XYZ file of C-alpha atoms in Angstrom:
175
model
C 205.264 -58.458 79.724
C 205.266 -62.208 79.915
C 204.702 -63.765 83.327
C 207.986 -63.862 85.255
C 207.286 -67.390 86.493
C 205.332 -70.338 85.159
C 201.988 -71.049 86.774
C 199.727 -69.033 89.006
C 200.924 -67.457 92.231
C 200.207 -64.785 94.796
C 202.732 -62.122 95.662
C 203.950 -60.024 98.544
C 206.176 -56.963 98.492
C 208.196 -57.348 101.682
C 209.381 -53.837 102.429
C 206.667 -53.436 105.064
C 205.668 -57.009 105.824
C 205.245 -58.960 109.029
C 207.298 -61.800 107.585
C 206.884 -64.055 110.627
C 203.110 -64.093 110.221
C 203.341 -64.374 106.447
C 205.801 -67.307 106.498
C 203.804 -69.133 109.175
C 200.652 -68.682 107.077
C 202.356 -69.904 103.900
C 203.630 -73.014 105.708
C 199.967 -73.906 106.393
C 199.036 -73.704 102.680
C 201.934 -75.433 100.867
C 200.032 -75.809 97.584
C 199.703 -72.038 97.019
C 202.877 -70.455 95.579
C 204.024 -67.053 96.838
C 206.470 -64.715 95.111
C 208.080 -62.664 97.868
C 209.766 -59.533 96.540
C 212.237 -58.162 99.044
C 215.231 -55.899 99.445
C 216.054 -57.465 102.771
C 219.443 -59.126 102.820
C 218.799 -61.745 105.423
C 215.728 -63.892 105.355
C 215.239 -67.306 106.800
C 218.215 -69.441 105.830
C 216.312 -72.546 106.837
C 212.668 -73.197 107.390
C 211.512 -71.123 104.428
C 208.300 -72.785 103.240
C 208.834 -74.667 99.988
C 206.021 -72.715 98.293
C 207.766 -69.356 98.800
C 210.060 -68.058 96.096
C 212.286 -65.095 96.974
C 212.827 -62.362 94.394
C 215.611 -59.979 95.470
C 216.695 -56.665 94.019
C 213.883 -56.463 91.468
C 213.489 -53.304 89.415
C 210.284 -51.269 89.584
C 209.221 -52.736 86.242
C 209.875 -56.296 87.441
C 207.907 -55.674 90.631
C 205.003 -54.234 88.631
C 205.069 -57.276 86.338
C 205.091 -59.682 89.299
C 202.104 -57.801 90.748
C 200.297 -57.719 87.405
C 200.727 -61.433 86.762
C 199.846 -62.548 90.317
C 196.372 -63.678 91.280
C 196.332 -61.312 94.276
C 198.583 -59.570 96.801
C 199.213 -60.316 100.480
C 200.167 -57.542 102.881
C 200.709 -58.717 106.462
C 201.588 -55.891 108.832
C 202.085 -55.407 112.549
C 199.891 -53.004 114.586
C 202.833 -50.726 115.367
C 203.791 -50.470 111.721
C 203.471 -46.968 110.354
C 203.261 -46.175 107.532
C 201.361 -48.718 105.504
C 202.668 -49.664 102.072
C 200.230 -47.409 100.203
C 202.189 -47.649 96.980
C 201.650 -51.411 96.855
C 197.958 -51.077 97.767
C 197.220 -48.442 95.120
C 199.321 -50.182 92.470
C 197.548 -53.477 93.158
C 194.149 -51.800 92.875
C 195.154 -49.991 89.692
C 196.186 -53.351 88.216
C 192.801 -54.829 89.238
C 194.295 -56.983 91.979
C 192.657 -57.550 95.305
C 194.649 -58.150 98.458
C 194.640 -59.924 101.773
C 195.760 -57.312 104.285
C 196.022 -56.806 108.024
C 193.007 -54.965 109.409
C 194.675 -51.830 110.772
C 193.656 -48.166 111.004
C 196.450 -47.317 108.546
C 194.633 -49.152 105.719
C 191.053 -48.264 106.655
C 190.817 -45.531 104.003
C 191.880 -47.935 101.230
C 190.875 -51.482 102.153
C 187.275 -52.509 102.728
C 186.495 -56.063 103.782
C 184.821 -58.075 101.019
C 184.526 -54.945 98.889
C 188.044 -54.550 97.492
C 190.062 -56.631 99.978
C 190.001 -59.327 102.599
C 190.989 -58.020 106.027
C 192.679 -60.214 108.657
C 193.572 -59.687 112.312
C 197.234 -58.848 112.898
C 199.813 -61.468 113.847
C 197.385 -64.300 113.116
C 198.891 -66.847 110.677
C 195.789 -69.063 110.846
C 193.514 -66.208 109.752
C 195.901 -65.219 106.960
C 196.228 -68.810 105.750
C 192.446 -69.244 105.724
C 191.867 -65.927 103.939
C 194.515 -66.746 101.327
C 193.074 -70.242 100.812
C 189.489 -68.937 100.499
C 190.427 -66.216 98.013
C 192.689 -68.580 96.026
C 189.781 -71.002 95.658
C 187.245 -68.333 94.685
C 188.404 -66.828 91.399
C 185.119 -64.974 90.890
C 185.397 -63.237 94.274
C 189.013 -62.410 93.476
C 187.970 -60.799 90.188
C 185.057 -58.882 91.739
C 187.191 -57.498 94.582
C 189.920 -56.615 92.075
C 187.420 -54.796 89.869
C 186.052 -52.895 92.876
C 189.589 -51.939 93.861
C 190.372 -50.700 90.374
C 187.261 -48.516 90.444
C 188.221 -47.194 93.897
C 191.757 -46.362 92.717
C 190.461 -44.596 89.608
C 187.979 -42.590 91.673
C 190.124 -41.645 94.668
C 193.802 -42.372 93.944
C 194.441 -41.256 90.367
C 196.281 -38.121 89.352
C 193.009 -36.705 88.033
C 191.267 -37.367 91.350
C 194.132 -35.737 93.241
C 194.033 -32.657 91.019
C 190.258 -32.369 91.437
C 190.547 -32.675 95.209
C 193.325 -30.058 95.278
C 191.247 -27.621 93.177
C 188.263 -28.115 95.494
C 190.489 -27.470 98.502
C 191.813 -24.264 96.950
C 188.290 -23.120 96.106
C 187.077 -23.726 99.658
C 190.032 -21.726 100.941
C 189.156 -18.826 98.662
C 192.000 -19.133 96.180
């Protein structure tokens, strides 16, 4: 599909986001546009950074298109947040998108710093802003991390990989 919005942007799917950290980070980098997809009814009525565009009630296809057309994905989470938004992570990797994500145990099986993602400490808007800025300015790194993520998703997260793993599990169990 055609890009949903003119120009380049990054995106965030807000179902499992630490929005306070994300909004504080985006306020520090006003020249980088963010598409924030959310189902939440009440977001900041005032003080929303001018570079953040809210997309509410998007269909699955619209969300996938926003992800596909974005430069990369941001996933800020809190340490007590369980579960992680694995669907967004795997979809982003499948679409060859890297991500800036909170460095938490819940993502350690999927996100590897400077391999397929950029990891940031939790609740740290300065670190997120710097990571977003650095990745935004380094298109080659963004493409390399996205390519690595796509390879990871194809190897470990695809339906074929799941079926192979399940067959191996059954074989080891004697079935």
